[in-house]
PDB file of N, CA and C in Angstrom:
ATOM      1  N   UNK V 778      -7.233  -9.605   3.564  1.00 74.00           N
ATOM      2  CA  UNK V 778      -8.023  -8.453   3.161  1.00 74.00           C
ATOM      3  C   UNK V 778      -8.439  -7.689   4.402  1.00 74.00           C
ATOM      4  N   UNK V 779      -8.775  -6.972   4.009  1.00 81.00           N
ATOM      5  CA  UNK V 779      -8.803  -5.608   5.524  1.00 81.00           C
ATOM      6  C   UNK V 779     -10.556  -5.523   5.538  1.00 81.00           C
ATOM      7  N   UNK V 780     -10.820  -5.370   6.738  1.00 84.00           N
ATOM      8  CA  UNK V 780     -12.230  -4.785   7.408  1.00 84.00           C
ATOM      9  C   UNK V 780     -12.711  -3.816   6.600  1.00 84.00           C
ATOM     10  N   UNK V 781     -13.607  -3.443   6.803  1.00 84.00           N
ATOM     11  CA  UNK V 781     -14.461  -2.732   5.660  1.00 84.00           C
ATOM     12  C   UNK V 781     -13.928  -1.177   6.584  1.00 84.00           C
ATOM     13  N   UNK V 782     -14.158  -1.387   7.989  1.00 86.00           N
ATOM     14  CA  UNK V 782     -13.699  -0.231   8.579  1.00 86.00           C
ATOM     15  C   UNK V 782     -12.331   0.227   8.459  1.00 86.00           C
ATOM     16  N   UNK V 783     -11.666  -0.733   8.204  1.00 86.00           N
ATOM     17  CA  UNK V 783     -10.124  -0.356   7.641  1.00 86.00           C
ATOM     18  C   UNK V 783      -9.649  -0.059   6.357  1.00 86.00           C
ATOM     19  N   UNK V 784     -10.726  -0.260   5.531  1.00 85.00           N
ATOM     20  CA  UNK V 784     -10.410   0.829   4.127  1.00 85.00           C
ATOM     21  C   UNK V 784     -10.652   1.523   4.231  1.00 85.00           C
ATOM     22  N   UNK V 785     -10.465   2.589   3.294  1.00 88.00           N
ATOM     23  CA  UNK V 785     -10.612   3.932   2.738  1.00 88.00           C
ATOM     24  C   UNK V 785     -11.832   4.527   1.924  1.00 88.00           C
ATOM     25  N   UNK V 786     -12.889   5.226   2.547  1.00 87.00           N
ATOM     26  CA  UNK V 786     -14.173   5.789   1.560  1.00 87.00           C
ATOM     27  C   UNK V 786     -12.849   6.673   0.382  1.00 87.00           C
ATOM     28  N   UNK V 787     -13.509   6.927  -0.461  1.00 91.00           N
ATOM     29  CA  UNK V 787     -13.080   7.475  -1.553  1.00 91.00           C
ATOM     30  C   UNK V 787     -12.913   8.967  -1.553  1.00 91.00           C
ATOM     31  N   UNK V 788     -13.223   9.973  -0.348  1.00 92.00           N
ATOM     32  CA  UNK V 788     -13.290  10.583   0.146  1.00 92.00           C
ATOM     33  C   UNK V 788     -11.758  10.886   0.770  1.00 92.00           C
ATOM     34  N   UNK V 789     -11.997  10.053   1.681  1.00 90.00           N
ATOM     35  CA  UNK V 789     -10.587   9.591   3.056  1.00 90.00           C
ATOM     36  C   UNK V 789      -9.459   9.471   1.716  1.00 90.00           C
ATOM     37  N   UNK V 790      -9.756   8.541   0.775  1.00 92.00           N
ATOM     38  CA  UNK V 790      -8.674   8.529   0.112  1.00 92.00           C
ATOM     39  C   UNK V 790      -7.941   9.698  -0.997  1.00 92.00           C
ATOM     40  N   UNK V 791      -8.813  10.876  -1.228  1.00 93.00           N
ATOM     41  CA  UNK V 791      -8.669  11.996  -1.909  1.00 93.00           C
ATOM     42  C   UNK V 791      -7.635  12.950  -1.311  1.00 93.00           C
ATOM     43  N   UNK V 792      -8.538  13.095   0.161  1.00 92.00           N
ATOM     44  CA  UNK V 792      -8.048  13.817   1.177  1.00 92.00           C
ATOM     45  C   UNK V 792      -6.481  13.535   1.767  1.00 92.00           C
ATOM     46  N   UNK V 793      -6.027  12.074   1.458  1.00 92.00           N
ATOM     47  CA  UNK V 793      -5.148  11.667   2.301  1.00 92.00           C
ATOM     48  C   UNK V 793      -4.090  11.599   0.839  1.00 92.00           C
ATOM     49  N   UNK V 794      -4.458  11.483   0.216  1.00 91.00           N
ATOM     50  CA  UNK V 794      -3.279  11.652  -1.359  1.00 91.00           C
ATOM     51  C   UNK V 794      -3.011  12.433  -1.434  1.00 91.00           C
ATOM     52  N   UNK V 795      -3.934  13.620  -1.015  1.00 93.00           N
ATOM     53  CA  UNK V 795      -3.233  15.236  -1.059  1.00 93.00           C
ATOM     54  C   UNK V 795      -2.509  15.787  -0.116  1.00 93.00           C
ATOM     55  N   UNK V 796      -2.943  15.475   1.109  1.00 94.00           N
ATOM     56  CA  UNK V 796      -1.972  15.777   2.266  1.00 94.00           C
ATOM     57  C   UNK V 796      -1.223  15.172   2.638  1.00 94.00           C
ATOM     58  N   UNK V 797      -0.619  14.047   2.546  1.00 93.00           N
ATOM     59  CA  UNK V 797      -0.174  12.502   3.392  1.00 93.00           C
ATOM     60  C   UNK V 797       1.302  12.868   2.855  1.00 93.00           C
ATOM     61  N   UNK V 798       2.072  12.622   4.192  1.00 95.00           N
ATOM     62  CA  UNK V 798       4.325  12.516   3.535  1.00 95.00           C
ATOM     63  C   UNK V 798       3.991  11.593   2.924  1.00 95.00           C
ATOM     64  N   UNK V 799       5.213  11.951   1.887  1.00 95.00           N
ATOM     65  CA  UNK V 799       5.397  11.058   1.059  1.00 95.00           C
ATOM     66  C   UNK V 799       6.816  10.207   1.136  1.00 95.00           C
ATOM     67  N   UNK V 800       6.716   8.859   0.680  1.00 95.00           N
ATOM     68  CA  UNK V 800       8.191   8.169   0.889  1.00 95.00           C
ATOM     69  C   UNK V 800       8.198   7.516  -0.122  1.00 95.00           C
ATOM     70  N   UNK V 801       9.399   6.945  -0.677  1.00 94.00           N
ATOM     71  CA  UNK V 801       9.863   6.620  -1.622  1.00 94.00           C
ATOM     72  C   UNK V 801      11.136   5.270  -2.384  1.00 94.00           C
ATOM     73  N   UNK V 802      10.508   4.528  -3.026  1.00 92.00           N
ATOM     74  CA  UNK V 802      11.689   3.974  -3.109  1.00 92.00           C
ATOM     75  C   UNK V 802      11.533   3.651  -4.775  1.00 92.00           C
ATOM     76  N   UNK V 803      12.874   2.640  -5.186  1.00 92.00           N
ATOM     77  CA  UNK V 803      12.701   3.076  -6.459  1.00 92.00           C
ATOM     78  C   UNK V 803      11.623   2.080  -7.227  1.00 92.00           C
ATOM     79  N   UNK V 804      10.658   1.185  -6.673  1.00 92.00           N
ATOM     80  CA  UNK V 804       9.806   0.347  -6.988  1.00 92.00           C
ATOM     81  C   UNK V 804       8.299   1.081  -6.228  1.00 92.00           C
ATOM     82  N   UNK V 805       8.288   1.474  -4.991  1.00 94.00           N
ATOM     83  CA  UNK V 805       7.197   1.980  -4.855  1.00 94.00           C
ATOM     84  C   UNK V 805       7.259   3.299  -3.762  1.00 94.00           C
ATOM     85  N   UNK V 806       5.793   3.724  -3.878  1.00 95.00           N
ATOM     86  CA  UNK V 806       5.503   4.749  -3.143  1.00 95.00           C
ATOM     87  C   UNK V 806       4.761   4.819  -1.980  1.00 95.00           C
ATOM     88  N   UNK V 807       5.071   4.980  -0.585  1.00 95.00           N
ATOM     89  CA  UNK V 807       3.924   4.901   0.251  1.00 95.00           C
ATOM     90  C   UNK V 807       3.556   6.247   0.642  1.00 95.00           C
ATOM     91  N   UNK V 808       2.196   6.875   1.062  1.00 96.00           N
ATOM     92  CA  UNK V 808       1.620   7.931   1.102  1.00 96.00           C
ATOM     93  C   UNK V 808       1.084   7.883   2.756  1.00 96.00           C
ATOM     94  N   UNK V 809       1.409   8.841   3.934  1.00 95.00           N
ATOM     95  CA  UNK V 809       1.341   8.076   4.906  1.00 95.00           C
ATOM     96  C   UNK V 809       0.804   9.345   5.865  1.00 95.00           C
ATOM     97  N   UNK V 810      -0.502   9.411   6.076  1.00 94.00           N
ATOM     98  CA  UNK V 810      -0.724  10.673   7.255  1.00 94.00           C
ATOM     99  C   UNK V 810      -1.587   9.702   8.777  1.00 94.00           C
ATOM    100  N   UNK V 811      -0.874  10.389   9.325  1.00 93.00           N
ATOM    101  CA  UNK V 811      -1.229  10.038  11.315  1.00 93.00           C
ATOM    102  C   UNK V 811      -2.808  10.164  11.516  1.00 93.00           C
ATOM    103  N   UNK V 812      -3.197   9.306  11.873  1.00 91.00           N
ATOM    104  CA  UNK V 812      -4.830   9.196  12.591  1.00 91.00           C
ATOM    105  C   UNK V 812      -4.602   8.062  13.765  1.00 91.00           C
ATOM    106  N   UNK V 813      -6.039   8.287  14.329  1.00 92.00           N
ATOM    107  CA  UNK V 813      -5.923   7.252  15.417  1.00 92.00           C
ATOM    108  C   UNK V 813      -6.107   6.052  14.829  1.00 92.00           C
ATOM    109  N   UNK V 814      -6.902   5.784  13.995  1.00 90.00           N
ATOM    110  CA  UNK V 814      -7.342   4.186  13.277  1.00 90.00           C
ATOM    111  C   UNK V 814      -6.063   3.910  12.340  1.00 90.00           C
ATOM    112  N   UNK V 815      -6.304   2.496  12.163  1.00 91.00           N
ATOM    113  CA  UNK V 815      -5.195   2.240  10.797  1.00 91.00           C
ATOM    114  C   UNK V 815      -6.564   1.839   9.698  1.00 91.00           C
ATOM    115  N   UNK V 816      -5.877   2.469   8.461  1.00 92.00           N
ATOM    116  CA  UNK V 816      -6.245   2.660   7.189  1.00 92.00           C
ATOM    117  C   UNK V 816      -5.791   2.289   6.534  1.00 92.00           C
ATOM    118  N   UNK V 817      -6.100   1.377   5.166  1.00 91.00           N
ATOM    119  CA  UNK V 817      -5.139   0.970   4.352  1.00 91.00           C
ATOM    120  C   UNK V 817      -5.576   1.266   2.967  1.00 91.00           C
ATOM    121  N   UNK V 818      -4.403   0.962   1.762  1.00 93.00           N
ATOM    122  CA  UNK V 818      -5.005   0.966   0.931  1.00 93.00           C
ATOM    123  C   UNK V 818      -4.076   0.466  -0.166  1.00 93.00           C
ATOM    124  N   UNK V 819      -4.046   0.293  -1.576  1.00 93.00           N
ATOM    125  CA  UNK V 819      -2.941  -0.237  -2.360  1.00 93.00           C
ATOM    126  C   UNK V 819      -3.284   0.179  -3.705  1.00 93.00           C
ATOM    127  N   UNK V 820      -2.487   1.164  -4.994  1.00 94.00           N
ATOM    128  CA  UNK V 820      -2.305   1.491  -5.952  1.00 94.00           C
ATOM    129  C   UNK V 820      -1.455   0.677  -6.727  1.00 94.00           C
ATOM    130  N   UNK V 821      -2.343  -0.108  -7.846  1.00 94.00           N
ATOM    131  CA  UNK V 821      -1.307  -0.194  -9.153  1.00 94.00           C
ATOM    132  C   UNK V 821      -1.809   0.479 -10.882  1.00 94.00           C
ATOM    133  N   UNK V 822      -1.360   1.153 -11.368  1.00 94.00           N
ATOM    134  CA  UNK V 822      -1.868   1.798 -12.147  1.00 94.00           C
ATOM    135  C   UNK V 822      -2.017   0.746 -13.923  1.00 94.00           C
ATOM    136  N   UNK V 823      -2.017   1.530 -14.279  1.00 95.00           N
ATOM    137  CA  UNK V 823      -2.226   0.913 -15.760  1.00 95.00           C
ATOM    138  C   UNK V 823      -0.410   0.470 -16.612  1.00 95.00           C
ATOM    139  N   UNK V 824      -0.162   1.604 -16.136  1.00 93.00           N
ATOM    140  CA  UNK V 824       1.524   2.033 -16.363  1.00 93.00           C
ATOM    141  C   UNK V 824       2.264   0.489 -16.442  1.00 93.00           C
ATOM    142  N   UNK V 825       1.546  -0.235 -14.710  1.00 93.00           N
ATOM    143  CA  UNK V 825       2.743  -1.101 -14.533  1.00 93.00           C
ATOM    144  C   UNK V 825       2.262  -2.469 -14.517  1.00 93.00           C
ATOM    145  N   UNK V 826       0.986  -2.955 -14.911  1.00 93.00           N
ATOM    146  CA  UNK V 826       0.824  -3.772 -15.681  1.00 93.00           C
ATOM    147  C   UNK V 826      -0.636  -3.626 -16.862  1.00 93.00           C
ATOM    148  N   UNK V 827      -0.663  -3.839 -18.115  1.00 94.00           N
ATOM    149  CA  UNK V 827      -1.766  -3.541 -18.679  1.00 94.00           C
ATOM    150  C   UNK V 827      -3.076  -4.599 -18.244  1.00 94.00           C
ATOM    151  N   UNK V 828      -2.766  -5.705 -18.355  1.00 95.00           N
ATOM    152  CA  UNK V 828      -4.232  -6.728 -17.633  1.00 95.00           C
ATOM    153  C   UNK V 828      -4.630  -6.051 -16.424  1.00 95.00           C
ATOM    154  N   UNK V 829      -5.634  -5.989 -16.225  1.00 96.00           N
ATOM    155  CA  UNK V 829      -6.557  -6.099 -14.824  1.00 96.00           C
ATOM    156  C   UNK V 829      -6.468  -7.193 -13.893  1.00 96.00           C
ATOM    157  N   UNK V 830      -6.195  -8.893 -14.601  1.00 96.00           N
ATOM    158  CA  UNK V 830      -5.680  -9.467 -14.022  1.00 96.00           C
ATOM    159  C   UNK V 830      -4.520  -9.535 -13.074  1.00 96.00           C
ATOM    160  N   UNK V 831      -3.831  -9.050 -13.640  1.00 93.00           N
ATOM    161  CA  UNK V 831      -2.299  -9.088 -13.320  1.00 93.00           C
ATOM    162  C   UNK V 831      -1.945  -7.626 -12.394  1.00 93.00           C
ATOM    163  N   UNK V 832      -2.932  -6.702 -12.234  1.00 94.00           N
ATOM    164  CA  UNK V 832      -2.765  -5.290 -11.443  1.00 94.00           C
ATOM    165  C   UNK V 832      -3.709  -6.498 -10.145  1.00 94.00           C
ATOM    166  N   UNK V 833      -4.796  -6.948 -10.209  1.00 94.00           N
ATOM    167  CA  UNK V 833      -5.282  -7.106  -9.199  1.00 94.00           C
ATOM    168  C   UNK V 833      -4.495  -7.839  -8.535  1.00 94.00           C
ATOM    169  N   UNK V 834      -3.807  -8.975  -8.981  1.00 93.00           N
ATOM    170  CA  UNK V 834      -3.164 -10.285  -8.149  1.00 93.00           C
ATOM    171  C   UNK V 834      -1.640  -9.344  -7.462  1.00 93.00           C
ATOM    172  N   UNK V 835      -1.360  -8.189  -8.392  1.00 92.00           N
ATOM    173  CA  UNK V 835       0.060  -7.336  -7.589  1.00 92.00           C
ATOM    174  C   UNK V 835      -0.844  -6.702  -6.554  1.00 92.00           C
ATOM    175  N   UNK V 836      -2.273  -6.309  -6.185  1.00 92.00           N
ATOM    176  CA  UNK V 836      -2.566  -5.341  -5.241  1.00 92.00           C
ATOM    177  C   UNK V 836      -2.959  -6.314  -4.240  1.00 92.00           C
ATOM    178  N   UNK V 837      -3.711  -7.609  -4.402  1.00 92.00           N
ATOM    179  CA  UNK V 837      -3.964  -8.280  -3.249  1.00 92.00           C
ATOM    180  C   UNK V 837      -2.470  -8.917  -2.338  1.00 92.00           C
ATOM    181  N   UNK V 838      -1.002  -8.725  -3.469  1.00 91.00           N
ATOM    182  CA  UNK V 838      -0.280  -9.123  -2.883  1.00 91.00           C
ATOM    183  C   UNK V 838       0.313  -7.676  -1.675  1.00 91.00           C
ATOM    184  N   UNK V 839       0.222  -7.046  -2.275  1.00 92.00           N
ATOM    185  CA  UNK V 839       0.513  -5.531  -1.507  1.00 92.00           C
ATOM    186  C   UNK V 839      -0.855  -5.159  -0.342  1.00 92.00           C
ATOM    187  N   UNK V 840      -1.616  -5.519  -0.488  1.00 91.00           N
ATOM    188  CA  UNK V 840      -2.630  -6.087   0.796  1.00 91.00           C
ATOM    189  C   UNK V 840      -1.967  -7.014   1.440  1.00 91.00           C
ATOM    190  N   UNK V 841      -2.196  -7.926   1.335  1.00 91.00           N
ATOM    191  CA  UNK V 841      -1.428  -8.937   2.050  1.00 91.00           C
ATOM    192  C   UNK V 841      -0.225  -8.544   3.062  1.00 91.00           C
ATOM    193  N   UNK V 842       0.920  -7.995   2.440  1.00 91.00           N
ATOM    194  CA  UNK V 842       2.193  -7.714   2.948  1.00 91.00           C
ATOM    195  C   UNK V 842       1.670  -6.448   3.775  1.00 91.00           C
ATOM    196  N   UNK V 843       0.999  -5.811   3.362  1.00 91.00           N
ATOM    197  CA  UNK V 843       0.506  -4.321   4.684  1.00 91.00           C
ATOM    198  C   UNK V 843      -0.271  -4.958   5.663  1.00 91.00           C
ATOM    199  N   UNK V 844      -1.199  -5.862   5.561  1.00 90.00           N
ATOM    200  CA  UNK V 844      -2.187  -6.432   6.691  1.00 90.00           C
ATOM    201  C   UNK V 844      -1.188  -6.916   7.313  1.00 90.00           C
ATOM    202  N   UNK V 845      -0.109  -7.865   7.032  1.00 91.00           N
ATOM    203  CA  UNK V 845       0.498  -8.977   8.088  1.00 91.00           C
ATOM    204  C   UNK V 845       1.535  -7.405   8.795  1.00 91.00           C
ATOM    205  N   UNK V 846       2.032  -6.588   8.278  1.00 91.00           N
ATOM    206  CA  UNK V 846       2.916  -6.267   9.040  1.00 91.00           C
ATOM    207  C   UNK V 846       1.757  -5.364   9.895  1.00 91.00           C
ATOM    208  N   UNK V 847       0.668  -4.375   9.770  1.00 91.00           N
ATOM    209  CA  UNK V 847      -0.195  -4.397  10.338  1.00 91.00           C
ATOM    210  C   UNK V 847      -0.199  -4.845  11.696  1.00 91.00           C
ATOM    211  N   UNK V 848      -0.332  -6.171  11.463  1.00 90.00           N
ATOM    212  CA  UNK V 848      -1.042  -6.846  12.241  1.00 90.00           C
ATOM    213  C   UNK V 848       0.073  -7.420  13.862  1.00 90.00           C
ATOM    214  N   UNK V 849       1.639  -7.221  13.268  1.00 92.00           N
ATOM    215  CA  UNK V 849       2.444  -7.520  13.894  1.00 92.00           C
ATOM    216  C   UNK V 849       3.048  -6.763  14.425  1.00 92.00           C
ATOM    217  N   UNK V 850       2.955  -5.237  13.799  1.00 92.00           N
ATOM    218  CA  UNK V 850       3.228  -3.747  14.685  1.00 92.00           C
ATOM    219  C   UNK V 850       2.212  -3.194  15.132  1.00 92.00           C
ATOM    220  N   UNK V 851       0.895  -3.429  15.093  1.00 89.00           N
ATOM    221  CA  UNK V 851      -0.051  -2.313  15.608  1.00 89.00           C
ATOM    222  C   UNK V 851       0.283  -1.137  14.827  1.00 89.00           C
ATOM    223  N   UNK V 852       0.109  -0.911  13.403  1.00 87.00           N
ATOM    224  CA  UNK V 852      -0.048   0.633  13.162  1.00 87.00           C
ATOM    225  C   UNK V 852      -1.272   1.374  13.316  1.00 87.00           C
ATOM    226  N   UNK V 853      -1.141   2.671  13.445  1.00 91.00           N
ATOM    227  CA  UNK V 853      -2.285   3.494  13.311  1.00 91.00           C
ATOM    228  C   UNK V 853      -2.076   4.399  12.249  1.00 91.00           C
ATOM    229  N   UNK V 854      -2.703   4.836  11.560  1.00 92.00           N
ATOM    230  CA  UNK V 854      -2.582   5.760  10.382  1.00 92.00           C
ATOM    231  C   UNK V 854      -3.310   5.393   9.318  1.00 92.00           C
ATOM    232  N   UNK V 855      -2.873   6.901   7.791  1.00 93.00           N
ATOM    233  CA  UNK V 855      -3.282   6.194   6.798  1.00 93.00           C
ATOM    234  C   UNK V 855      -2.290   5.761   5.967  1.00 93.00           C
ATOM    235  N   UNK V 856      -2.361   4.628   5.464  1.00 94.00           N
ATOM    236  CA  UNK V 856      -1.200   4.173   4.191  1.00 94.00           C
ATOM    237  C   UNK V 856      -1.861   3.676   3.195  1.00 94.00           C
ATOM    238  N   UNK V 857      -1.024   4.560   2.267  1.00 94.00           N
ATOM    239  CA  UNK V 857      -1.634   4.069   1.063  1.00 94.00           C
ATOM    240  C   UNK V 857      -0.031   3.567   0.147  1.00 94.00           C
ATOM    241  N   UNK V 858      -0.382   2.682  -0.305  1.00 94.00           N
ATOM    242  CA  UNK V 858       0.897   2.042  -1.096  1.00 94.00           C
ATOM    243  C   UNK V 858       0.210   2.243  -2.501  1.00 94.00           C
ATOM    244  N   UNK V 859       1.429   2.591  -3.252  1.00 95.00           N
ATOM    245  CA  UNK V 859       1.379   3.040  -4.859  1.00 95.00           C
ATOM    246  C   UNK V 859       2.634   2.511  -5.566  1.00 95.00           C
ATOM    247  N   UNK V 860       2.048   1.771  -6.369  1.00 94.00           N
ATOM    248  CA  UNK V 860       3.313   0.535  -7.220  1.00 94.00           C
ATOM    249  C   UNK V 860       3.923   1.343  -8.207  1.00 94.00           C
ATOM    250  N   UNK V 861       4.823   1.392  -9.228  1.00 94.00           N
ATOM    251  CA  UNK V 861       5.597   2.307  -9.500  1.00 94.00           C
ATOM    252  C   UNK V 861       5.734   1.393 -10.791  1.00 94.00           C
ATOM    253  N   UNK V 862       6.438   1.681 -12.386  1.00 93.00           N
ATOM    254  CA  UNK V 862       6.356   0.513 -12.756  1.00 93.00           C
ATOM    255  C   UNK V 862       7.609  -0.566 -12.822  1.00 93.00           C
ATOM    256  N   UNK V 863       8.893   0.016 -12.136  1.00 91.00           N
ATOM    257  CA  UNK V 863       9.421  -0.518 -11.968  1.00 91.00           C
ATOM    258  C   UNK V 863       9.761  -2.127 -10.896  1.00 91.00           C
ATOM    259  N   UNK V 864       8.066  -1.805 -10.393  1.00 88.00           N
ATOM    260  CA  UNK V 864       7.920  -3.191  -9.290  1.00 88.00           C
ATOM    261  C   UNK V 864       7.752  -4.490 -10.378  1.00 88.00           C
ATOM    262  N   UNK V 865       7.040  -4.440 -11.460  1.00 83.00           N
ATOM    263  CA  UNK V 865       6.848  -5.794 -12.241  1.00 83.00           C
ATOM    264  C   UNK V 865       7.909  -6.316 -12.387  1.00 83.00           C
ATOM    265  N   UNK V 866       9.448  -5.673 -12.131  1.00 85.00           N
ATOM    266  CA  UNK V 866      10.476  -7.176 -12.680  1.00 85.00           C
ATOM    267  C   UNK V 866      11.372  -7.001 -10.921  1.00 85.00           C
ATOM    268  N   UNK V 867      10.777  -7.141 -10.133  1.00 87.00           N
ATOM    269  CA  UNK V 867      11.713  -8.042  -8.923  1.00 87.00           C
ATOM    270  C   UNK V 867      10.631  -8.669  -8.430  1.00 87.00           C
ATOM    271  N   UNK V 868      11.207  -9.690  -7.736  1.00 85.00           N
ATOM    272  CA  UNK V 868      10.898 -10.876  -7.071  1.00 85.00           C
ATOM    273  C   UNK V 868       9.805 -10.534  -5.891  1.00 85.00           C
ATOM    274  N   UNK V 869       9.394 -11.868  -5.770  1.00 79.00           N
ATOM    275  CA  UNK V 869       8.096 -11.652  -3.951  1.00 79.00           C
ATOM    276  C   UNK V 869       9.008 -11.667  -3.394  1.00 79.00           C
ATOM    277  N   UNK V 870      10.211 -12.137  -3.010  1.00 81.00           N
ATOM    278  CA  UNK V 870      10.645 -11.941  -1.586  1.00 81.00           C
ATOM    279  C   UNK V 870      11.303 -10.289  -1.533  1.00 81.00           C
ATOM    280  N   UNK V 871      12.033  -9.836  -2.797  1.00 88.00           N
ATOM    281  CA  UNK V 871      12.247  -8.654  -2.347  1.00 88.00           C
ATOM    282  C   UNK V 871      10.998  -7.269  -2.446  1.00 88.00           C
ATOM    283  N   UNK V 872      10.168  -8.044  -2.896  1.00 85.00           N
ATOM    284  CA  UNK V 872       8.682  -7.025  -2.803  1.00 85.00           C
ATOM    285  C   UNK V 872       8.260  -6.648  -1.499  1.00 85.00           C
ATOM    286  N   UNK V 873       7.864  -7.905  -1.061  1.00 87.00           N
ATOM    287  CA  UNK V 873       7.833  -8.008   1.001  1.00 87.00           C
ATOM    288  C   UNK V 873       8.634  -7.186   1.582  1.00 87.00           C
ATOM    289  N   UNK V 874       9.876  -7.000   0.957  1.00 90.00           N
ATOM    290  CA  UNK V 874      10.842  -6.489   1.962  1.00 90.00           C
ATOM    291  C   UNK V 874      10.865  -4.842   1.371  1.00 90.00           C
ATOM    292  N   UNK V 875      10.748  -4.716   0.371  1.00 90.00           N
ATOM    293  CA  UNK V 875      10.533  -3.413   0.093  1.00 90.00           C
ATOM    294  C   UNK V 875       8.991  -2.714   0.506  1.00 90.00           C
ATOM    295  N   UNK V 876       8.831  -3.160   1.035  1.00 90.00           N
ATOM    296  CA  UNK V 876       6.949  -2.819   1.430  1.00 90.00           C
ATOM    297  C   UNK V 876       7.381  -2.197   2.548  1.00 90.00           C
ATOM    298  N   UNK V 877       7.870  -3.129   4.018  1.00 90.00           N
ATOM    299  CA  UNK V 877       8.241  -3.406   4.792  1.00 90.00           C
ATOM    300  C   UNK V 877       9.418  -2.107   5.257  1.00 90.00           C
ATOM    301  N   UNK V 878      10.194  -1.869   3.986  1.00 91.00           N
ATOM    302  CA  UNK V 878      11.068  -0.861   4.160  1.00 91.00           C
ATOM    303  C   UNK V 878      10.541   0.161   4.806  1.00 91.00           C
ATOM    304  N   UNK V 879       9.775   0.887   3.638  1.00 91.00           N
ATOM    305  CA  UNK V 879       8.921   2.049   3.753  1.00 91.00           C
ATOM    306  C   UNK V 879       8.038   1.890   4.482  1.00 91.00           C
ATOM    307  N   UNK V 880       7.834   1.166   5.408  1.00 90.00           N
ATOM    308  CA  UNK V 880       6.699   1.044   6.570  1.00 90.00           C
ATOM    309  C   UNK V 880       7.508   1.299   7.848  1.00 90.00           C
ATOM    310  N   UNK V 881       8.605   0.726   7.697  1.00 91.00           N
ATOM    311  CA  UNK V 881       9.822   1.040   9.003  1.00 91.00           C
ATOM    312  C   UNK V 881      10.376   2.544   9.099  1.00 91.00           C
ATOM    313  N   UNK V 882       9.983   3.617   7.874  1.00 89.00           N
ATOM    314  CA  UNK V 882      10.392   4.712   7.651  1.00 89.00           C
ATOM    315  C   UNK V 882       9.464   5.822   8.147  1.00 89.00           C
ATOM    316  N   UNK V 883       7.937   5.565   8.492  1.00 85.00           N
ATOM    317  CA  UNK V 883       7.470   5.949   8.964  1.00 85.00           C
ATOM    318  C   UNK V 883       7.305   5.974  10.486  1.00 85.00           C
TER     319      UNK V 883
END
């Protein structure tokens, strides 16, 4: 889980959905504008799973996979990852790697 200083006020996150490139793949979306700090953040909507259960345990996993690579590139910026609903039927290992994609694209 990320520092309190490394999330997003609700504010930061308005601002940065509206302006931020956008990238794309066919499971998810990352939303990505340049600052000096790194920022994080993770979207799963209603769309792509109906429990609350089951959206939270996909967003702490999409935390997870942004903190470690984070943590192993030094990013700076804001990212916001947005699940799509086509992420509920592939696998964790190709989830990781599709995270990972769109992080190498920036």
């Amino acid at each position: 889980m990320f520092k309190k200083k490394e999330r997003l006020t609700k504010k930061e996150f308005d601002r940065s959905f509206s302006v931020g490139k956008r990238y794309h793949s066919p499971t998810l979306q990352l939303i990505y504008e340049p600052t000096d700090t790194f920022h994080g953040a993770a979207v799963v909507g209603k769309k792509v799973y109906k429990n609350a259960v089951d959206r939270n345990r996909l967003r702490r996993r999409m935390y997870a996979v942004l903190y470690r690579y984070q943590k192993e590139h030094k990013l700076s910026g804001t990212f916001i990852v947005v699940a799509k609903p086509a992420l509920k039927d592939i696998t964790k290992d190709s989830f990781s790697q599709e995270i990972e994609s769109l992080l190498q694209k920036v």
